Short mmCIF file of C-alpha atoms and ligand atoms in Angstrom, two decimals:
data_model
loop_
_atom_site.label_atom_id
_atom_site.label_comp_id
_atom_site.label_asym_id
_atom_site.label_seq_id
_atom_site.Cartn_x
_atom_site.Cartn_y
_atom_site.Cartn_z
CA MET A 1 -66.37 238.18 137.89
CA GLY A 2 -69.18 238.16 140.36
CA MET A 3 -71.85 238.45 137.77
CA ALA A 4 -71.44 234.77 136.98
CA ILE A 5 -74.09 233.87 139.49
CA ALA A 6 -75.98 237.06 139.38
CA ASN A 7 -76.59 236.84 135.70
CA LYS A 8 -79.63 234.89 134.70
CA ASN A 9 -77.84 233.92 131.51
CA ALA A 10 -75.28 232.11 133.57
CA GLY A 11 -77.41 229.00 133.33
CA LYS A 12 -77.40 225.93 135.51
CA ALA A 13 -74.08 226.57 137.20
CA GLY A 14 -75.24 230.00 138.26
CA GLU A 15 -78.48 228.65 139.62
CA VAL A 16 -76.67 226.07 141.71
CA LEU A 17 -74.37 228.69 143.10
CA TRP A 18 -77.25 230.95 143.96
CA GLU A 19 -79.03 228.13 145.76
CA LYS A 20 -75.91 227.64 147.83
CA VAL A 21 -75.89 231.30 148.74
CA LEU A 22 -79.50 231.10 149.86
CA ASP A 23 -78.73 227.95 151.79
CA ILE A 24 -76.01 229.66 153.77
CA LEU A 25 -78.18 232.66 154.40
CA GLU A 26 -81.07 230.54 155.48
CA LYS A 27 -78.99 228.76 158.08
CA LYS A 28 -77.50 231.94 159.33
CA VAL A 29 -80.67 233.92 159.74
CA ALA A 30 -83.16 231.13 160.25
CA GLN A 31 -85.85 231.63 162.88
CA THR A 32 -86.19 235.30 162.21
CA THR A 33 -89.29 237.00 160.98
CA PHE A 34 -87.41 238.30 158.01
CA ASN A 35 -86.29 235.03 156.62
CA PRO A 36 -88.91 235.00 153.84
CA TRP A 37 -87.59 238.28 152.55
CA MET A 38 -84.23 236.72 152.19
CA LEU A 39 -85.70 233.95 150.09
CA SER A 40 -87.49 236.40 147.89
CA LEU A 41 -84.16 237.69 146.67
CA LYS A 42 -83.32 237.03 143.04
CA PRO A 43 -80.03 237.63 141.37
CA ALA A 44 -80.51 240.26 138.71
CA GLN A 45 -78.74 241.35 135.58
CA PRO A 46 -76.04 243.88 136.31
CA LEU A 47 -76.67 246.08 133.22
CA ASP A 48 -73.91 248.61 133.08
CA GLU A 49 -72.91 248.37 136.71
CA PRO A 50 -69.19 247.80 137.33
CA ALA A 51 -68.36 244.14 137.69
CA ASP A 52 -67.62 244.27 141.40
CA VAL A 53 -71.17 245.30 142.15
CA MET A 54 -73.78 242.61 142.38
CA VAL A 55 -77.37 243.66 141.95
CA LEU A 56 -80.02 241.59 143.65
CA ALA A 57 -83.68 242.21 143.06
CA SER A 58 -86.73 241.39 145.08
CA ASP A 59 -90.40 242.08 144.61
CA GLN A 60 -90.78 242.83 148.32
CA ALA A 61 -90.35 246.56 148.70
CA PHE A 62 -90.52 246.52 152.47
CA GLY A 63 -88.39 243.40 152.62
CA ILE A 64 -85.64 245.17 150.73
CA GLN A 65 -85.49 247.85 153.37
CA VAL A 66 -85.15 245.27 156.07
CA LEU A 67 -82.50 243.36 154.20
CA GLN A 68 -80.64 246.53 153.40
CA LYS A 69 -80.59 247.56 157.01
CA LYS A 70 -79.98 244.32 158.78
CA TYR A 71 -78.58 241.71 156.50
CA LEU A 72 -76.42 243.31 153.86
CA GLU A 73 -73.30 242.01 155.48
CA ASP A 74 -74.68 238.49 155.84
CA ILE A 75 -75.63 238.47 152.18
CA SER A 76 -72.22 239.69 151.15
CA ASP A 77 -70.53 237.09 153.38
CA ALA A 78 -72.62 234.26 151.96
CA ILE A 79 -71.82 235.26 148.40
CA PHE A 80 -68.18 235.53 149.33
CA GLU A 81 -68.30 232.08 150.83
CA VAL A 82 -69.64 230.62 147.61
CA THR A 83 -67.78 232.63 144.99
CA GLY A 84 -64.62 233.61 146.82
CA VAL A 85 -65.13 237.14 145.52
CA ARG A 86 -66.05 240.14 147.68
CA HIS A 87 -68.81 242.08 145.95
CA LYS A 88 -70.49 245.30 146.74
CA ILE A 89 -74.13 244.33 147.06
CA GLU A 90 -76.99 246.43 145.80
CA LEU A 91 -80.60 245.62 146.43
CA THR A 92 -83.30 246.83 144.12
CA PHE A 93 -87.01 246.56 143.94
CA GLU A 94 -88.46 244.81 140.93
CA PRO A 95 -92.22 244.26 140.67
CA SER A 96 -93.07 240.60 140.41
CA ASP A 97 -94.60 240.53 136.93
CA VAL A 98 -91.50 241.95 135.29
CA LYS A 99 -89.54 238.82 135.63
CA LYS A 100 -91.38 235.60 135.37
CA THR A 101 -88.63 233.31 134.27
CA LYS A 102 -88.95 229.68 135.16
CA LYS A 103 -92.06 228.03 136.43
CA ARG A 104 -90.40 226.72 139.53
CA ALA A 105 -89.38 230.20 140.54
CA VAL A 106 -92.90 231.50 140.11
CA VAL A 107 -94.39 228.79 142.27
CA GLU A 108 -91.80 229.35 144.91
CA LYS A 109 -92.45 233.06 144.89
CA SER A 110 -96.15 232.82 145.33
CA GLU A 111 -95.67 230.58 148.35
CA GLN A 112 -93.25 233.12 149.65
CA ALA A 113 -95.65 235.92 148.90
CA VAL A 114 -98.33 234.28 150.99
CA LEU A 115 -95.88 233.80 153.81
CA MET A 116 -94.76 237.39 153.47
CA GLU A 117 -98.27 238.72 153.72
CA LYS A 118 -98.73 236.70 156.85
CA GLN A 119 -95.55 238.09 158.29
CA ILE A 120 -96.49 241.67 157.56
CA GLU A 121 -99.92 241.15 159.02
CA GLN A 122 -98.30 239.66 162.07
CA LEU A 123 -95.97 242.61 162.39
CA LYS A 124 -98.88 245.03 162.25
CA GLN A 125 -100.77 243.10 164.86
CA MET A 126 -97.70 242.94 167.05
CA HIS A 127 -97.39 246.68 166.87
CA SER A 128 -100.89 247.28 167.97
CA PHE A 129 -100.71 244.64 170.67
CA CYS A 130 -97.50 246.09 171.99
CA GLY A 131 -98.93 249.58 171.89
CA LEU A 132 -96.10 250.95 169.82
CA ASN A 133 -96.15 253.86 167.42
CA LEU A 134 -94.07 253.19 164.33
CA LYS A 135 -92.84 256.76 164.21
CA TYR A 136 -90.88 256.48 167.44
CA THR A 137 -87.72 254.73 166.29
CA PHE A 138 -84.07 255.30 167.10
CA ASP A 139 -83.56 256.38 163.50
CA ASN A 140 -86.05 259.19 163.91
CA PHE A 141 -84.54 260.42 167.14
CA VAL A 142 -82.06 263.27 166.95
CA VAL A 143 -79.42 262.84 169.59
CA GLY A 144 -78.06 265.96 171.28
CA GLU A 145 -76.03 266.68 174.38
CA ASN A 146 -79.33 266.72 176.25
CA SER A 147 -80.17 263.14 175.40
CA LYS A 148 -76.85 261.47 174.63
CA PHE A 149 -76.67 259.49 177.81
CA ALA A 150 -80.31 258.45 177.77
CA TYR A 151 -80.04 257.47 174.11
CA THR A 152 -76.93 255.37 174.68
CA ALA A 153 -78.53 253.60 177.61
CA ALA A 154 -81.74 252.98 175.67
CA ARG A 155 -79.78 251.53 172.78
CA ALA A 156 -77.79 249.28 175.09
CA VAL A 157 -81.03 247.99 176.56
CA ALA A 158 -82.55 247.47 173.14
CA GLU A 159 -79.54 245.54 171.96
CA ALA A 160 -79.35 243.23 174.96
CA PRO A 161 -82.69 243.27 176.75
CA GLY A 162 -82.60 242.22 180.39
CA GLN A 163 -78.85 242.11 180.47
CA LYS A 164 -77.55 245.58 181.06
CA TYR A 165 -79.53 248.21 182.88
CA ASN A 166 -82.53 246.75 184.58
CA PRO A 167 -84.71 248.60 185.07
CA LEU A 168 -83.86 251.56 182.89
CA PHE A 169 -85.50 254.64 184.36
CA ILE A 170 -85.81 257.61 181.99
CA TYR A 171 -86.93 260.95 183.38
CA GLY A 172 -87.27 264.53 182.21
CA SER A 173 -89.82 267.30 181.68
CA VAL A 174 -92.77 267.18 179.31
CA GLY A 175 -92.45 266.78 175.55
CA ILE A 176 -88.75 266.12 175.24
CA GLY A 177 -88.59 262.58 173.93
CA LYS A 178 -89.04 260.16 176.84
CA THR A 179 -91.87 258.26 175.23
CA HIS A 180 -90.09 258.37 171.90
CA LEU A 181 -86.93 256.77 173.29
CA MET A 182 -88.86 254.23 175.27
CA GLN A 183 -90.86 253.13 172.27
CA ALA A 184 -87.72 253.05 170.16
CA ILE A 185 -86.48 250.31 172.47
CA GLY A 186 -89.63 248.33 171.82
CA HIS A 187 -89.40 248.93 168.13
CA HIS A 188 -85.78 247.91 167.93
CA VAL A 189 -86.39 244.73 169.88
CA MET A 190 -89.34 243.86 167.73
CA THR A 191 -87.28 244.15 164.57
CA ASN A 192 -84.24 242.39 165.90
CA PHE A 193 -85.54 239.80 168.32
CA SER A 194 -88.82 238.76 166.80
CA ASN A 195 -89.31 236.02 169.37
CA LEU A 196 -89.44 238.45 172.30
CA LYS A 197 -92.76 239.71 173.62
CA ILE A 198 -92.99 243.42 174.19
CA LYS A 199 -95.58 245.46 176.00
CA TYR A 200 -95.79 249.23 176.18
CA THR A 201 -98.30 250.80 178.49
CA LYS A 202 -98.94 254.05 180.23
CA ALA A 203 -99.09 253.73 184.01
CA GLU A 204 -102.54 255.28 183.89
CA GLU A 205 -103.78 252.61 181.52
CA PHE A 206 -102.27 249.95 183.74
CA MET A 207 -104.16 251.40 186.67
CA ASN A 208 -107.43 251.62 184.77
CA GLN A 209 -107.15 247.99 183.72
CA LEU A 210 -106.53 247.04 187.31
CA ILE A 211 -109.58 249.00 188.44
CA ASP A 212 -111.69 247.35 185.76
CA CYS A 213 -110.60 243.95 187.01
CA LEU A 214 -111.56 244.82 190.54
CA LYS A 215 -114.84 246.55 189.94
CA MET A 216 -116.59 244.11 187.62
CA GLY A 217 -118.72 241.49 189.28
CA GLY A 218 -118.18 237.78 188.90
CA ASP A 219 -114.87 236.04 189.06
CA THR A 220 -112.40 238.71 190.15
CA ASN A 221 -109.65 236.21 190.72
CA ALA A 222 -109.82 234.87 187.21
CA ARG A 223 -109.72 238.39 185.81
CA MET A 224 -106.81 239.36 188.01
CA LYS A 225 -104.95 236.29 186.90
CA LYS A 226 -105.48 237.19 183.29
CA PHE A 227 -104.37 240.76 183.90
CA ARG A 228 -101.25 239.60 185.73
CA ASP A 229 -100.45 236.97 183.15
CA MET A 230 -100.59 239.56 180.43
CA TYR A 231 -97.98 241.76 182.08
CA ARG A 232 -95.88 239.03 183.57
CA SER A 233 -95.48 236.95 180.45
CA VAL A 234 -93.66 239.59 178.44
CA ASP A 235 -89.94 239.85 177.83
CA ILE A 236 -89.88 243.60 177.83
CA LEU A 237 -92.24 245.80 179.76
CA LEU A 238 -92.24 249.51 179.01
CA ILE A 239 -94.21 251.58 181.52
CA ASP A 240 -94.63 255.22 180.65
CA ASP A 241 -95.48 258.18 182.90
CA ILE A 242 -94.96 256.20 186.05
CA GLN A 243 -95.34 259.39 188.11
CA PHE A 244 -99.06 259.06 187.49
CA ILE A 245 -99.44 256.24 189.98
CA GLU A 246 -97.38 257.83 192.73
CA GLY A 247 -99.13 257.22 196.03
CA LYS A 248 -101.80 255.01 194.41
CA LYS A 249 -101.16 252.13 196.73
CA ARG A 250 -102.90 249.26 195.01
CA THR A 251 -101.41 250.03 191.62
CA GLU A 252 -97.96 250.55 193.08
CA GLU A 253 -98.26 247.20 194.79
CA GLU A 254 -99.20 245.58 191.52
CA ILE A 255 -96.30 247.26 189.70
CA PHE A 256 -93.97 246.13 192.46
CA ASN A 257 -95.01 242.50 192.11
CA THR A 258 -94.96 242.63 188.33
CA PHE A 259 -91.48 244.09 188.52
CA ASP A 260 -90.21 241.37 190.81
CA THR A 261 -91.63 238.58 188.71
CA LEU A 262 -90.18 239.94 185.52
CA PHE A 263 -86.89 240.95 187.04
CA HIS A 264 -86.24 237.53 188.51
CA ALA A 265 -87.05 235.93 185.21
CA GLY A 266 -84.37 238.09 183.60
CA LYS A 267 -86.87 240.24 181.71
CA GLN A 268 -86.29 243.86 180.87
CA ILE A 269 -88.27 246.68 182.45
CA VAL A 270 -88.15 250.31 181.38
CA PHE A 271 -89.86 253.18 183.20
CA ALA A 272 -90.36 256.75 182.07
CA SER A 273 -91.28 259.56 184.40
CA ASP A 274 -91.56 263.33 184.40
CA ARG A 275 -89.53 263.52 187.63
CA PRO A 276 -86.53 261.82 189.19
CA ILE A 277 -86.93 258.91 191.56
CA SER A 278 -85.93 261.07 194.53
CA ALA A 279 -89.07 263.14 193.97
CA PHE A 280 -91.41 260.19 194.49
CA SER A 281 -92.22 261.14 198.04
CA GLN A 282 -95.41 259.12 198.32
CA THR A 283 -94.11 255.91 196.81
CA PRO A 284 -93.16 253.15 199.24
CA GLU A 285 -89.41 252.80 199.73
CA ARG A 286 -89.33 249.24 198.50
CA LEU A 287 -90.76 250.23 195.12
CA LYS A 288 -88.51 253.26 194.94
CA SER A 289 -85.54 251.03 195.52
CA ARG A 290 -86.67 248.90 192.57
CA TYR A 291 -86.80 251.97 190.36
CA GLU A 292 -83.25 252.64 191.45
CA TRP A 293 -81.86 249.17 190.91
CA GLY A 294 -80.73 249.65 187.37
CA LEU A 295 -79.81 252.89 185.71
CA SER A 296 -81.58 256.19 185.92
CA VAL A 297 -81.00 258.66 183.08
CA ASP A 298 -82.41 262.08 182.39
CA ILE A 299 -83.25 263.93 179.21
CA THR A 300 -83.17 267.70 179.30
CA VAL A 301 -84.37 270.33 176.86
CA PRO A 302 -82.38 270.10 173.62
CA ASP A 303 -80.07 273.00 172.86
CA TYR A 304 -80.59 275.33 169.94
CA GLU A 305 -78.54 273.38 167.41
CA THR A 306 -80.26 270.13 168.31
CA ARG A 307 -83.63 271.81 167.91
CA VAL A 308 -82.66 272.98 164.42
CA ALA A 309 -81.50 269.44 163.63
CA ILE A 310 -84.80 268.02 164.87
CA ILE A 311 -86.78 270.26 162.53
CA GLU A 312 -84.56 269.44 159.62
CA LYS A 313 -85.00 265.76 160.36
CA TYR A 314 -88.78 266.13 160.31
CA ALA A 315 -88.53 267.98 157.02
CA GLU A 316 -86.20 265.42 155.53
CA ARG A 317 -88.45 262.58 156.56
CA SER A 318 -91.50 264.10 154.96
CA GLY A 319 -89.63 265.37 151.92
CA PHE A 320 -90.48 268.96 152.75
CA GLN A 321 -88.14 271.79 151.85
CA ILE A 322 -87.56 274.17 154.70
CA SER A 323 -85.03 276.97 154.69
CA ARG A 324 -82.41 277.19 157.39
CA GLU A 325 -83.78 280.60 158.30
CA ILE A 326 -87.19 279.13 159.11
CA SER A 327 -85.88 276.17 161.05
CA GLU A 328 -83.69 278.54 163.05
CA PHE A 329 -86.66 280.76 163.68
CA LEU A 330 -88.77 277.84 164.95
CA ALA A 331 -85.89 276.57 167.08
CA SER A 332 -85.41 279.93 168.71
CA VAL A 333 -89.08 280.46 169.51
CA TYR A 334 -89.98 276.97 170.70
CA ASP A 335 -87.18 276.36 173.12
CA LYS A 336 -88.70 274.38 175.95
CA ASN A 337 -90.60 271.50 174.50
CA VAL A 338 -90.01 269.35 171.42
CA ARG A 339 -93.68 268.53 171.12
CA GLU A 340 -94.48 272.23 170.69
CA LEU A 341 -91.61 272.58 168.26
CA GLU A 342 -92.96 269.68 166.27
CA GLY A 343 -96.46 271.16 166.40
CA ALA A 344 -95.19 274.45 165.00
CA TYR A 345 -93.31 272.67 162.25
CA ASN A 346 -96.43 270.67 161.40
CA ARG A 347 -98.53 273.81 161.15
CA VAL A 348 -96.17 275.65 158.82
CA SER A 349 -95.47 272.64 156.63
CA ALA A 350 -99.17 271.82 156.42
CA TRP A 351 -99.87 275.40 155.40
CA ALA A 352 -97.29 275.23 152.63
CA SER A 353 -98.50 271.94 151.25
CA ILE A 354 -102.17 272.87 151.36
CA LYS A 355 -101.57 276.23 149.72
CA GLY A 356 -98.92 274.87 147.41
CA GLU A 357 -96.91 278.00 148.15
CA LYS A 358 -93.32 278.46 149.13
CA LEU A 359 -92.91 279.00 152.82
CA THR A 360 -91.28 282.32 153.65
CA ILE A 361 -90.24 283.46 157.08
CA GLU A 362 -92.98 286.10 157.08
CA LYS A 363 -95.58 283.49 156.21
CA ALA A 364 -94.28 281.16 158.91
CA LYS A 365 -94.66 283.92 161.48
CA GLU A 366 -98.12 284.70 160.23
CA VAL A 367 -99.23 281.08 160.25
CA LEU A 368 -98.02 280.60 163.80
CA GLY A 369 -99.77 283.78 164.88
CA CYS A 370 -97.98 286.64 166.57
CA THR A 371 -99.37 285.81 169.97
CA LEU A 372 -97.71 282.44 169.85
CA ILE A 373 -94.34 283.87 169.16
CA ARG A 374 -92.42 283.98 172.36
CA LYS A 375 -89.52 286.29 171.97
CA LYS A 376 -86.64 285.41 174.20
CA ILE A 377 -86.78 287.87 177.06
CA THR A 378 -83.51 289.11 178.53
CA PRO A 379 -82.82 290.93 181.82
CA LYS A 380 -82.27 294.02 179.69
CA ASP A 381 -85.89 293.87 178.50
CA VAL A 382 -87.04 293.55 182.08
CA ILE A 383 -84.93 296.49 183.23
CA GLU A 384 -86.29 298.64 180.42
CA ALA A 385 -89.88 297.73 181.24
CA ALA A 386 -89.41 298.42 184.96
CA ALA A 387 -87.72 301.75 184.19
CA GLY A 388 -90.58 302.71 181.88
CA TYR A 389 -93.21 301.75 184.43
CA PHE A 390 -91.63 303.68 187.31
CA ASP A 391 -90.54 306.54 185.09
CA LEU A 392 -86.87 306.03 185.81
CA THR A 393 -83.85 305.53 183.58
CA THR A 394 -82.31 302.10 183.17
CA SER A 395 -79.06 303.30 184.75
CA GLU A 396 -80.99 304.35 187.84
CA ILE A 397 -82.19 300.77 188.16
CA THR A 398 -78.75 299.27 187.77
CA GLY A 399 -77.11 302.11 189.73
CA ALA A 400 -76.49 302.55 193.45
CA GLY A 401 -79.37 304.93 194.30
CA ARG A 402 -81.37 303.92 197.36
CA SER A 403 -84.52 306.02 197.22
CA LYS A 404 -87.68 304.06 197.95
CA GLU A 405 -88.98 304.19 194.40
CA ILE A 406 -85.68 303.14 192.83
CA SER A 407 -85.32 300.30 195.32
CA ILE A 408 -88.76 298.93 194.54
CA ALA A 409 -88.29 299.22 190.80
CA ARG A 410 -84.93 297.46 191.09
CA GLN A 411 -86.30 294.68 193.27
CA ILE A 412 -89.19 294.04 190.94
CA ALA A 413 -86.84 294.00 187.94
CA ILE A 414 -84.57 291.54 189.69
CA TYR A 415 -87.45 289.34 190.75
CA LEU A 416 -89.01 289.27 187.28
CA SER A 417 -85.68 288.70 185.58
CA ARG A 418 -85.12 285.63 187.64
CA GLU A 419 -88.66 284.32 187.15
CA ILE A 420 -88.82 284.97 183.43
CA THR A 421 -85.32 284.26 182.19
CA GLU A 422 -84.44 281.52 184.66
CA LEU A 423 -80.86 282.78 184.59
CA SER A 424 -78.64 282.04 187.57
CA PHE A 425 -78.10 284.65 190.28
CA PRO A 426 -74.47 285.21 189.28
CA ALA A 427 -75.56 285.73 185.66
CA LEU A 428 -78.18 288.26 186.74
CA ALA A 429 -75.64 289.96 188.98
CA LYS A 430 -73.79 291.06 185.83
CA ASP A 431 -76.82 292.67 184.24
CA PHE A 432 -77.73 294.50 187.42
CA LYS A 433 -74.16 295.39 188.28
CA LYS A 434 -74.61 294.02 191.79
CA ASN A 435 -73.12 291.07 193.56
CA HIS A 436 -75.08 287.86 193.48
CA THR A 437 -76.00 287.80 197.17
CA THR A 438 -77.77 291.13 196.66
CA ILE A 439 -79.66 289.65 193.73
CA LEU A 440 -80.62 286.61 195.77
CA TYR A 441 -81.69 288.82 198.67
CA CYS A 442 -83.93 291.01 196.46
CA TRP A 443 -85.51 288.05 194.77
CA GLU A 444 -86.31 286.36 198.07
CA LYS A 445 -87.65 289.58 199.52
CA VAL A 446 -90.10 290.16 196.67
CA LYS A 447 -91.12 286.52 196.59
CA LYS A 448 -91.94 286.62 200.26
CA GLU A 449 -93.69 289.97 200.22
CA LEU A 450 -95.84 289.02 197.27
CA LYS A 451 -97.73 286.65 199.51
CA THR A 452 -99.13 289.52 201.55
CA ASN A 453 -98.52 292.78 199.69
CA THR A 454 -101.24 293.31 197.10
CA LYS A 455 -99.88 296.63 195.90
CA LEU A 456 -96.56 295.02 195.10
CA GLU A 457 -98.37 292.18 193.41
CA ALA A 458 -100.21 294.60 191.14
CA GLN A 459 -96.98 296.39 190.27
CA VAL A 460 -95.21 293.14 189.42
CA LYS A 461 -98.11 292.12 187.20
CA GLU A 462 -98.13 295.42 185.37
CA VAL A 463 -94.40 295.41 184.76
CA GLU A 464 -94.64 291.85 183.50
CA LEU A 465 -97.41 292.86 181.14
CA ALA A 466 -95.23 295.67 179.84
CA ILE A 467 -92.39 293.21 179.19
CA ARG A 468 -94.55 290.81 177.28
CA SER A 469 -96.43 293.32 175.17
P1 LIG B 501 -92.24 263.04 176.42
O1 LIG B 501 -92.60 261.61 176.51
O2 LIG B 501 -90.90 263.36 177.00
O3 LIG B 501 -93.31 263.94 176.96
P2 LIG B 501 -92.33 262.55 173.59
O4 LIG B 501 -91.39 261.41 173.53
O5 LIG B 501 -93.78 262.24 173.45
O6 LIG B 501 -92.09 263.42 174.89
O7 LIG B 501 -91.89 263.62 172.49
C1 LIG B 501 -92.77 264.62 172.00
C2 LIG B 501 -92.65 264.72 170.50
O8 LIG B 501 -91.37 265.25 170.18
C3 LIG B 501 -92.73 263.37 169.82
O9 LIG B 501 -93.48 263.51 168.62
C4 LIG B 501 -91.31 263.00 169.52
O10 LIG B 501 -91.19 262.24 168.36
C5 LIG B 501 -90.65 264.36 169.35
N1 LIG B 501 -89.25 264.35 169.81
C6 LIG B 501 -88.81 264.53 171.07
N2 LIG B 501 -87.47 264.47 171.13
C7 LIG B 501 -87.04 264.24 169.87
C8 LIG B 501 -85.75 264.07 169.27
N3 LIG B 501 -84.64 264.15 169.99
N4 LIG B 501 -85.69 263.83 167.95
C9 LIG B 501 -86.83 263.78 167.21
N5 LIG B 501 -88.07 263.93 167.71
C10 LIG B 501 -88.19 264.15 169.02
MG1 LIG B 502 -94.38 260.83 177.23
#
């Protein structure tokens, strides 16, 4: 029975066995930041647990989480090695004053406690030095079809920095998780390879630091050296919003040299950008080719189901109850940008917790304000609005009539449908009962004429107003 060593009543023999377990563990996971947590483990009494479960207690609440996540298997293996029995391991938190058994143990613990505090302090400092936000972890990221590839690549990089995709270039529109994924790499590396140095920076910040170096009087060279050393001595460099420095020659030059130094030393570089590499028209070719060396992955807007999952994840994390109806409502309204979706969730959940009231769908709508609610506009809505404005019927707009008024109404409806719904021309062709070349032709015609025809411009604006009101 496994409890032999886990039971404090097991006496000397149990103690010896437990020391052996710790010995094995120590060798196996030595050199890691989390080693002290391992040592803080104490075998605990099983109470009425089944005999194949071994309960281990520690007074390090945070340490338990780390052990649970990273080292459960190692612990189980070590116990197996010593006892020859495979136990299911359970870790529990037990405040330190509950169990002051032997003097030796107490002394050992307080030394460990001091070490632990140091480690935690170090971790905090590392986070702020690295520029990482603790919220942006892989665990907190909801993977959808839109981000599957980027997520997989980011994970691969985090698990073997400098070895797989170098650089990793993540791109996509605003507010859809680029920074989150990028920081998750940093976070993962920090937890799993505590000896590696990580630096996250926004390209803009990098540029400002460079400018500061150059503009201050005195020893510019010494300052530049310090600046360069800081970026070139890291094992992982995460540079966000790289599009910001496009065409800024001096900064691009500096990034180029930093890249080469790190790359040749086998260090990992990750870039994030709001546009693909091909769109960097003002960046010198040689830097562009560096961006392209590794792997370039895009993230797109998450689909509806993923958006619902994201909201439910937020709710779960903060222990907030949200009905499916409300998360579906939020997901359908905020369909372009996860940051906005998150903002909406934050507003409704904050309302509920401040008021202490249950959140209903009506309340959610009220809290978000009607003006903020963007109903999904369809070509049908546009056709109706255009018909109303020109005093026609909707079937006249989708019909074959060629009178001047009908033609203009139809062209405006087609143009606005394309602009507002972003549907493809073939998709619009169905709604307008035309072939898609006709749709394309109308759209181009209006687009072109709008540049010079103010009457048309006014009509388009008024129809659009009618659609949105
Ligand atoms: P970007 O850098 O692409 O502009 P961010 O990474 O800053 O966007 O994401 C905006 C917000 O949305 C962040 O708070 C982030 O945590 C959240 N977010 C984005 N994508 C996801 C996702 N897939 N799962 C959970 N949260 C996400
Ligand atoms: Mg970002």
